[in-house]
XYZ file of C-alpha atoms in Angstrom:
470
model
C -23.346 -8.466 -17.329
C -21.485 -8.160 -13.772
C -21.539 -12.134 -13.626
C -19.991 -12.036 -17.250
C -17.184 -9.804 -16.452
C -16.370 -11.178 -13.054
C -15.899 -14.891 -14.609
C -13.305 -13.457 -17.170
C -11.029 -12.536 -14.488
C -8.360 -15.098 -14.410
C -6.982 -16.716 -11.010
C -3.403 -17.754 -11.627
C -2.036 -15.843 -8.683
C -0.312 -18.163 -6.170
C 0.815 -17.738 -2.912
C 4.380 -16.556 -3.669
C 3.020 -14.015 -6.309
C 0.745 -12.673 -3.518
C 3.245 -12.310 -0.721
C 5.861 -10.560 -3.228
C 2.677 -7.874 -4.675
C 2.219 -7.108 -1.068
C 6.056 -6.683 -0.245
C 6.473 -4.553 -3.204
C 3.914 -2.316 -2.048
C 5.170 -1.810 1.320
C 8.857 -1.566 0.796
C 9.821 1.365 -1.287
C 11.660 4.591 -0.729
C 10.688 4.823 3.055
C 12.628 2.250 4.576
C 15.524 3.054 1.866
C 15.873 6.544 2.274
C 13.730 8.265 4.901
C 14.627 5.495 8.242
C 17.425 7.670 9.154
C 14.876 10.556 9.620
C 12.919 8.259 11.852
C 15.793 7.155 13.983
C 16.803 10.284 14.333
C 13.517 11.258 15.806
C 12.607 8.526 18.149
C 16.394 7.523 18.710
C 16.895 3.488 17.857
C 15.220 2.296 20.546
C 11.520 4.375 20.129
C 12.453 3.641 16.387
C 11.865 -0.396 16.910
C 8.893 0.576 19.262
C 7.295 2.085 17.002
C 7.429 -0.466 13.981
C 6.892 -3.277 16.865
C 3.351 -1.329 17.736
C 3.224 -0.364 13.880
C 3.490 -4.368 13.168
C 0.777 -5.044 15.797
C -1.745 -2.536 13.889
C -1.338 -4.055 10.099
C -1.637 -7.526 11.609
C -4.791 -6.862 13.326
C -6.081 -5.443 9.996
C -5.035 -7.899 7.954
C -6.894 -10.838 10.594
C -10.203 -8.419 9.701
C -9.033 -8.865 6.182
C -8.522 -12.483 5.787
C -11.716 -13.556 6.837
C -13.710 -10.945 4.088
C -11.405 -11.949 1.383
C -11.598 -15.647 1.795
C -15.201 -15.569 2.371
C -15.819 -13.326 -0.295
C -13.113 -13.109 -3.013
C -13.581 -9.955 -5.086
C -11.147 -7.957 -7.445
C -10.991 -4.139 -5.536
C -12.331 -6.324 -2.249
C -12.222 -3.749 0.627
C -14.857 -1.155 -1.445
C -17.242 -4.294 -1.649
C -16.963 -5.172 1.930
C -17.518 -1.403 2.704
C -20.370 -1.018 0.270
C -21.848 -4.069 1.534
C -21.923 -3.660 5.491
C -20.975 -0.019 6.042
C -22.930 1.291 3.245
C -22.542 2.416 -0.321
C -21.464 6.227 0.291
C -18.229 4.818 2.523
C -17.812 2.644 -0.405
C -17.550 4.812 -3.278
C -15.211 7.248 -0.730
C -13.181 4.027 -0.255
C -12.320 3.239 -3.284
C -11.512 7.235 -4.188
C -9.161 7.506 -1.679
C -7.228 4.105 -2.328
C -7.395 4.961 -6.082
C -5.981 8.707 -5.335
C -3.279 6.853 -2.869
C -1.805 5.045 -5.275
C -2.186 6.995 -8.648
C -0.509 9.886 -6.584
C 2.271 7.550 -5.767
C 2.679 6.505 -9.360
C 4.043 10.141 -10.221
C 6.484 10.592 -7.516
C 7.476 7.183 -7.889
C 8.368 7.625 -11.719
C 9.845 10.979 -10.755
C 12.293 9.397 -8.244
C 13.152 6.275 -10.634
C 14.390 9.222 -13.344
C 16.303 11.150 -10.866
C 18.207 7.946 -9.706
C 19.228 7.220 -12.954
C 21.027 10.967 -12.999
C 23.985 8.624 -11.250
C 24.819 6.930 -14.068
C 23.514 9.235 -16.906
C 23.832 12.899 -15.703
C 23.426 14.089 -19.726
C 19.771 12.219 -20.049
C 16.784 14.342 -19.508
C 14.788 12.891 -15.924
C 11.798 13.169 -17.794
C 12.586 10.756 -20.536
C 13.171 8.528 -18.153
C 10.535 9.133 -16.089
C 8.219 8.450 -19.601
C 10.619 5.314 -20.301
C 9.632 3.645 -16.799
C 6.070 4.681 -17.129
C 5.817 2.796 -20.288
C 7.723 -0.861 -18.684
C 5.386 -0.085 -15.731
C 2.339 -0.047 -18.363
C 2.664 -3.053 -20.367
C 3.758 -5.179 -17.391
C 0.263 -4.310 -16.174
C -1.727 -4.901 -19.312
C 0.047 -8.183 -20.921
C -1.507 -10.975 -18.441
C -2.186 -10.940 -14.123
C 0.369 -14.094 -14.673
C 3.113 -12.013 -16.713
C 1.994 -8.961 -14.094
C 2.437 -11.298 -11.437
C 5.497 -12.910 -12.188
C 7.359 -9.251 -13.098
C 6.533 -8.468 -9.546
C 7.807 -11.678 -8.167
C 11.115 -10.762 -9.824
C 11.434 -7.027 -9.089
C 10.342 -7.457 -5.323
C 12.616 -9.916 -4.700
C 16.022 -7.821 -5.639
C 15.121 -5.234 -2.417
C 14.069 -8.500 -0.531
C 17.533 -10.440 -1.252
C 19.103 -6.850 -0.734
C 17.451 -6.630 2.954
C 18.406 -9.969 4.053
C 22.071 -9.410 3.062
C 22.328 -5.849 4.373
C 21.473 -7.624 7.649
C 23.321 -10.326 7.519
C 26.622 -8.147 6.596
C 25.477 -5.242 8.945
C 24.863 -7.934 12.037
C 28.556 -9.465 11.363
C 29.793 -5.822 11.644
C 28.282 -5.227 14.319
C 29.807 -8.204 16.315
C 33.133 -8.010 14.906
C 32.910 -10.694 12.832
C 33.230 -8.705 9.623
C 36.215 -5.291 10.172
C 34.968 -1.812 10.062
C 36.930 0.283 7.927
C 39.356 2.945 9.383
C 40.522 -0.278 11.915
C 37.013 0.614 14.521
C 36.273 -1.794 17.141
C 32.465 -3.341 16.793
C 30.383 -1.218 18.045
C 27.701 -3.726 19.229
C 24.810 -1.474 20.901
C 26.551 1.162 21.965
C 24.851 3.701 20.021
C 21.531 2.315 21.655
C 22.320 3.829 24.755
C 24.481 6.590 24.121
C 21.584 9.387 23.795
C 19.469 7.799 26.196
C 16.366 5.100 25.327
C 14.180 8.175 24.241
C 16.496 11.060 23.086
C 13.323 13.534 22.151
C 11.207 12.279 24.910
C 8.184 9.289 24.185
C 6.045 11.130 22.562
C 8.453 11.340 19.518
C 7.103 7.190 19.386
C 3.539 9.083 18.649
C 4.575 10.984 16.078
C 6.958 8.517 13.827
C 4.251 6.140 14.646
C 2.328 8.453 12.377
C 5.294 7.680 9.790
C 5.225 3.675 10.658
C 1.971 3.429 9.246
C 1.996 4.646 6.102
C 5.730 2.596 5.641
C 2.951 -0.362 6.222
C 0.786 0.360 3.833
C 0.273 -1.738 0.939
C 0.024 -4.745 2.820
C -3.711 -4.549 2.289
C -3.135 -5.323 -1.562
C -3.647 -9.071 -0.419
C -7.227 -8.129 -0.270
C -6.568 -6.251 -3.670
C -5.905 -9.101 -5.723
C -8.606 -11.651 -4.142
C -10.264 -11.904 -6.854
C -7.698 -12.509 -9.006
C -6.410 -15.690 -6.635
C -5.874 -19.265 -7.373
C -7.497 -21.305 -4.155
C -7.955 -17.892 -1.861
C -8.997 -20.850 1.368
C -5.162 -21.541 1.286
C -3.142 -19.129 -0.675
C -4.975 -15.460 0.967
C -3.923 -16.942 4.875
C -0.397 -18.490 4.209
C -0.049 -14.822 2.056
C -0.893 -12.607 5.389
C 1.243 -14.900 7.622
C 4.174 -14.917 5.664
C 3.888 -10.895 4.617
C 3.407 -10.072 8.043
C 6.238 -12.094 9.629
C 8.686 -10.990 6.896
C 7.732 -7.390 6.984
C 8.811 -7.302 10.643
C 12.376 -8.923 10.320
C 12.982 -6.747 7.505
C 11.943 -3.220 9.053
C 12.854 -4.229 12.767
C 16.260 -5.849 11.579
C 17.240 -2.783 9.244
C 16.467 -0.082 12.110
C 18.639 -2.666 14.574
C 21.571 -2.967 12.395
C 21.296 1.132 11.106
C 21.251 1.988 14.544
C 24.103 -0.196 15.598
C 26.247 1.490 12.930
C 25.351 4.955 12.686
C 25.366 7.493 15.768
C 21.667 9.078 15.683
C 22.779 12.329 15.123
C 24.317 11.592 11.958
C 21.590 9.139 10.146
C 18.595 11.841 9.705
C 21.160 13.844 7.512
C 22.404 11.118 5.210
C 21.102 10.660 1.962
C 20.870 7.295 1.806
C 21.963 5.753 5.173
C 22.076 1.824 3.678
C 25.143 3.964 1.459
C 26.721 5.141 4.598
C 26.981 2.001 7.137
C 28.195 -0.002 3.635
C 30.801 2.365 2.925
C 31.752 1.760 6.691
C 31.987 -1.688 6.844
C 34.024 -1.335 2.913
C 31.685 -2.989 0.755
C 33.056 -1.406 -2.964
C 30.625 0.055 -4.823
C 27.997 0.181 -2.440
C 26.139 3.406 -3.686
C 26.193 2.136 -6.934
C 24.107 -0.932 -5.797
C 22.028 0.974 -3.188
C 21.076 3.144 -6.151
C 20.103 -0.341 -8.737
C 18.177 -1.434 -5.546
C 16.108 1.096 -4.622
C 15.270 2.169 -8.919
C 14.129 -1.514 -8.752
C 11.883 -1.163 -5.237
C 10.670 2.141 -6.808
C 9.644 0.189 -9.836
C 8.081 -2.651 -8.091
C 6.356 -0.394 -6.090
C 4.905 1.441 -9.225
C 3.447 -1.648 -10.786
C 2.013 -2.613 -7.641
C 0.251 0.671 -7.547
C -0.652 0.681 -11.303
C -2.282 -2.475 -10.035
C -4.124 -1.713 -7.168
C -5.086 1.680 -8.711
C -6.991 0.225 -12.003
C -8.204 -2.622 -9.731
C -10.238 -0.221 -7.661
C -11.787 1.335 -11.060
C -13.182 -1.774 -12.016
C -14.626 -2.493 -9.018
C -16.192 0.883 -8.981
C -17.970 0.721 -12.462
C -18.696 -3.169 -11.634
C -21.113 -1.583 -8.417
C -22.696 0.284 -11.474
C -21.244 4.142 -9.261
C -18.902 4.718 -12.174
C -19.090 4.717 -15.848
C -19.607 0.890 -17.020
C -16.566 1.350 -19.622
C -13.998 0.612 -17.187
C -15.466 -2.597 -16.744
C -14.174 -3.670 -20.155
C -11.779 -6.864 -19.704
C -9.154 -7.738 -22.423
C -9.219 -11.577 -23.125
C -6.486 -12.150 -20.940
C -8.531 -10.736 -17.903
C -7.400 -6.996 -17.790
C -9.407 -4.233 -16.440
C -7.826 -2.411 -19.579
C -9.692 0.939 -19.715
C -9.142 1.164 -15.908
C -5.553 0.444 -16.235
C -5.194 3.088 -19.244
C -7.887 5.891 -16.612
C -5.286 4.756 -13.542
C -1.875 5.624 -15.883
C -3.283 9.008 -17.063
C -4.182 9.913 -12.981
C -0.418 9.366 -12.349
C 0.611 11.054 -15.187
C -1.402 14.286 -14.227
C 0.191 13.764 -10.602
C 3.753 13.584 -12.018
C 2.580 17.190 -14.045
C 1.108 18.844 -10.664
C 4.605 17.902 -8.924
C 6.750 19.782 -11.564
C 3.626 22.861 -12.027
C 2.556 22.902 -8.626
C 4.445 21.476 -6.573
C 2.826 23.562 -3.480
C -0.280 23.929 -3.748
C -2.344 20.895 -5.889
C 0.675 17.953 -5.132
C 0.726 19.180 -1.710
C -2.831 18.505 -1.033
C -2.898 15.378 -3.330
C 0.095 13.507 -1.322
C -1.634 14.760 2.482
C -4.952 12.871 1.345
C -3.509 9.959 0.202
C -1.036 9.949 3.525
C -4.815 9.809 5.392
C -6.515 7.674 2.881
C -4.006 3.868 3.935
C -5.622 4.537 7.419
C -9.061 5.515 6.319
C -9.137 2.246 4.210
C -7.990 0.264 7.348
C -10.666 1.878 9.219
C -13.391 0.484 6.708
C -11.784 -2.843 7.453
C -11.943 -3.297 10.619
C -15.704 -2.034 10.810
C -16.515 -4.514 7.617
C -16.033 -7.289 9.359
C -17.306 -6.215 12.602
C -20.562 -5.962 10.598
C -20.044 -8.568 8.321
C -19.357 -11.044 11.342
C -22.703 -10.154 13.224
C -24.981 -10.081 9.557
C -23.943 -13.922 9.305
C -24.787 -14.950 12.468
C -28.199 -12.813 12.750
C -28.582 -14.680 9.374
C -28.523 -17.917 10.836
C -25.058 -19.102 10.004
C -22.320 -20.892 11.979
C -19.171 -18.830 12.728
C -17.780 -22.578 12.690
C -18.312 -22.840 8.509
C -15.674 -19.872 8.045
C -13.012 -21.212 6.308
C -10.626 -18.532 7.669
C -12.287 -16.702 11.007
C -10.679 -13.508 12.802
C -9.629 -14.623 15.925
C -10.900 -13.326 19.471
C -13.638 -11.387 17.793
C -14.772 -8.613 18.436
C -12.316 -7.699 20.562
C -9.936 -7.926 17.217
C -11.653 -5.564 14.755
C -12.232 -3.343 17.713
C -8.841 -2.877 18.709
C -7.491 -2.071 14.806
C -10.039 0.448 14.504
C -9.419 2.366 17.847
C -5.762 2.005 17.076
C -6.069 3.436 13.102
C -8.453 5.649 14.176
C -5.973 7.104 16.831
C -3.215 7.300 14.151
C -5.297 9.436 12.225
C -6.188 11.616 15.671
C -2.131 12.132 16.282
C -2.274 13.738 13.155
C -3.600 16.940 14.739
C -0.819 17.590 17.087
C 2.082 17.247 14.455
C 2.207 20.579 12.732
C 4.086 19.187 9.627
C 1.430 16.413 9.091
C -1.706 18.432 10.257
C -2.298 19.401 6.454
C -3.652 16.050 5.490
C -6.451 16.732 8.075
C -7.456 19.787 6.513
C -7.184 18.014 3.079
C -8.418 14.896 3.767
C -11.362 15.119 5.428
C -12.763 18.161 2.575
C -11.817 15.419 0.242
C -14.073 12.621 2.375
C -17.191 14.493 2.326
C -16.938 15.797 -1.270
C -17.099 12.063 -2.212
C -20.170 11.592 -0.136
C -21.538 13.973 -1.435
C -20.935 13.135 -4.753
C -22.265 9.653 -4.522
C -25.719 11.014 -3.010
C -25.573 13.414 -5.161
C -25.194 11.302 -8.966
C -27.697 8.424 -7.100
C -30.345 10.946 -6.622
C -30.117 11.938 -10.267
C -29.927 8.740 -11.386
C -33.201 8.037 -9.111
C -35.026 10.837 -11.225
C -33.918 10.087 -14.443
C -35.211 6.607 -14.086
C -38.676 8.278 -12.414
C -38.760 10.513 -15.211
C -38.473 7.824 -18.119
C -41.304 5.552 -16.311
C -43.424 8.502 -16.173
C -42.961 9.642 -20.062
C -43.726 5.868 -21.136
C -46.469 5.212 -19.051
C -49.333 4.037 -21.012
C -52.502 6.967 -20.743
């Protein structure tokens, strides 16, 4: 039965469909609206620290990452590699805490795509639009992991065409190639220095760096879709090169060019500073095209989840933890129950953020802020493991396809540096919460997998005993 369902999935994703699912994850409403807040923190120059060192982290995990998923190309990959070398508890937690991180997403993500259309229709309900979006966001995900794929292509590219000319017109400004509006001179980097290289000190870098990471997560969906890849020995590298190189121009560039153009006392306060340094270089329209952009990086990040979300319930039920009815593929190669389980989590999310929005969203949104850096974590100690298994086995490190380079000194490093992301957490009072959440949260699915195994242990002791021949 496992073989059966795992040969239905279909591999037509290529390389560009792969690069674009992982860009949609990552680039959302964080760089668009809440990099001011960051700059304003660490001041410009901490601010490109910080996503420099940020950079560094994903790219370590995603070396630990390339080498499991081309090895070993699974749908829901990272709870396999986790089940397999770490053990079957971390898992099951795994896979929780990636499903919670992105079904959680789902309903603040449909939330924000209705409130952005309040711009242009201030008489419309947000809620129908929230349901409106849901829907697009559900049959994109249930047609075909081609039509899927190529949806994503399409809406991730808007915010990536959108980044590279927002640099392009911000660096002219900045120069004087292109005029400021009210006759300024360029202001080059001028506002780099002005408050000083660290304005609130260096240890401001430790707490946004808290920030940086989760703005990188989603990068990890590479490993997602494995399964689901046509020719992972070439497409899964060229995807983690290309993701990673692209995700640094595009963060790095954006924090250059709205630091350049916007004192840092000013861009923590704006709504949308992308609005503000348009409107001061006099590019009409410019929050009306902000606004299309980031609805459309919402969106794209919202079918990404959807994706990841229902891939990890799959993979659950195909590890026989979960109930074997989410294992059910359409003919086209859907995880369709899982998809339909993944739509109703987000759905309940969206409800607890209009019911309760402090006390049950609270706690949900804290554990899936820990849960990105958790699942690195499991990573980075997969293939530590996995690596020495295959050589106690006998194997050459040579017959890798794709190896992590300078092991273990690779693996190592991501995990000490995830695992003191997730220590920082405890000296920022804002962000302590997802401690308290998160780690309740951890052993209540470790428990619960011990828990429904040992039942399931004596059930199955108790039906050999009744139907043993006397």
């Amino acid at each position: 039965m496992e073989k059966k369902s795992k040969q239905k999935f279909q591999r037509q994703m290529q390389t560009r469909h792969l690069v674009m699912l992982s860009l949609g994850g990552v680039i959302g409403t964080g760089l668009f609206l809440s990099s001011g807040y960051t700059i304003q923190q660490a001041g410009p120059f901490g601010t490109i620290l910080s996503y420099l060192i940020g950079a560094l982290v994903v790219y370590l995990v995603m070396l630990c990452l390339g080498e499991l998923s081309v090895h070993m190309p699974e749908t829901g990959a990272f709870h396999s590699y986790a089940t397999k070398y770490i053990g079957p508890g971390t898992g099951y937690t795994v896979a929780w805490l990636y499903w919670l991180t992105w079904t959680v997403a789902l309903g603040s993500e449909f939330t924000a795509a209705g409130l952005l259309m309040q711009r242009w229709f201030p008489s419309v309900n947000v809620w129908i639009w929230s349901l409106l979006f849901a829907i697009l966001v559900f049959v994109l995900n249930i047609l075909t992991v081609r039509f899927f794929a190529e949806s994503e292509f399409w809406f991730a590219s808007i915010k990536v065409i959108a980044i590279v000319l927002f640099i392009g017109v911000g660096a002219a400004a900045m120069v004087g190639f292109v005029p400021m509006t009210h006759s300024e001179s360029a202001p080059f980097f001028s506002n780099f220095t002005s408050a000083g290289l660290f304005p609130n000190g260096a240890f401001a870098i430790v707490m946004t760096m808290l920030a940086v990471n989760f703005a990188f997560s989603g990068t990890e969906l590479i490993g997602v879709a494995a399964g689901e890849t046509a020719d992972p020995e070439k497409t899964i590298p060229k995807a983690i090169r290309t993701t990673l190189w692209r995700l640094i121009i595009f963060f790095v560039g954006t924090i250059v060019v709205l630091s350049a153009l916007l004192p840092t006392s000013d861009a923590g306060v704006l709504e949308s500073p992308f609005v503000a340094v348009l409107e001061q270089i006099g590019v009409p329209y410019a929050a009306d095209m902000m606004n299309f952009v980031i609805l459309t990086a919402i969106l794209s990040a919202a079918n990404s989840g959807l994706y990841a979300s229902s891939r990890m319930l799959w993979s659950l039920a195909d590890k026989n933890t979960i109930s074997p009815i989410f294992t059910k593929l359409t003919k086209q190669g859907v995880p369709i129950n899982a998809v339909i389980f993944s739509m109703l989590g987000g759905g309940l999310a969206l409800f607890s953020s209009i019911i309760a929005p402090d006390t049950v969203y609270i706690v949900l949104v804290s554990i899936s802020g820990l849960a990105v850096v958790v699942v690195w974590i499991s990573i980075s100690a997969s293939q530590f493991l996995f690596r020495r298994q295959y050589i106690k086995e006998g194997n050459s490190v040579k017959d890798l396809v794709y190896r992590t380079p300078f092991y273990p000194l690779v693996p190592i490093a991501s995990f000490i540096l995830c695992l003191a992301s997730c220590i920082g957490i405890a000296f920022d009072p804002t962000q302590r919460i997802a401690l308290y959440c998160g780690i309740p949260f951890i052993l209540f699915c470790y428990g619960s997998y011990y828990l429904t195994q040992s039942l399931k242990k004596k059930r199955g002791a108790d039906y050999v005993h009744q139907n043993q021949p006397y």
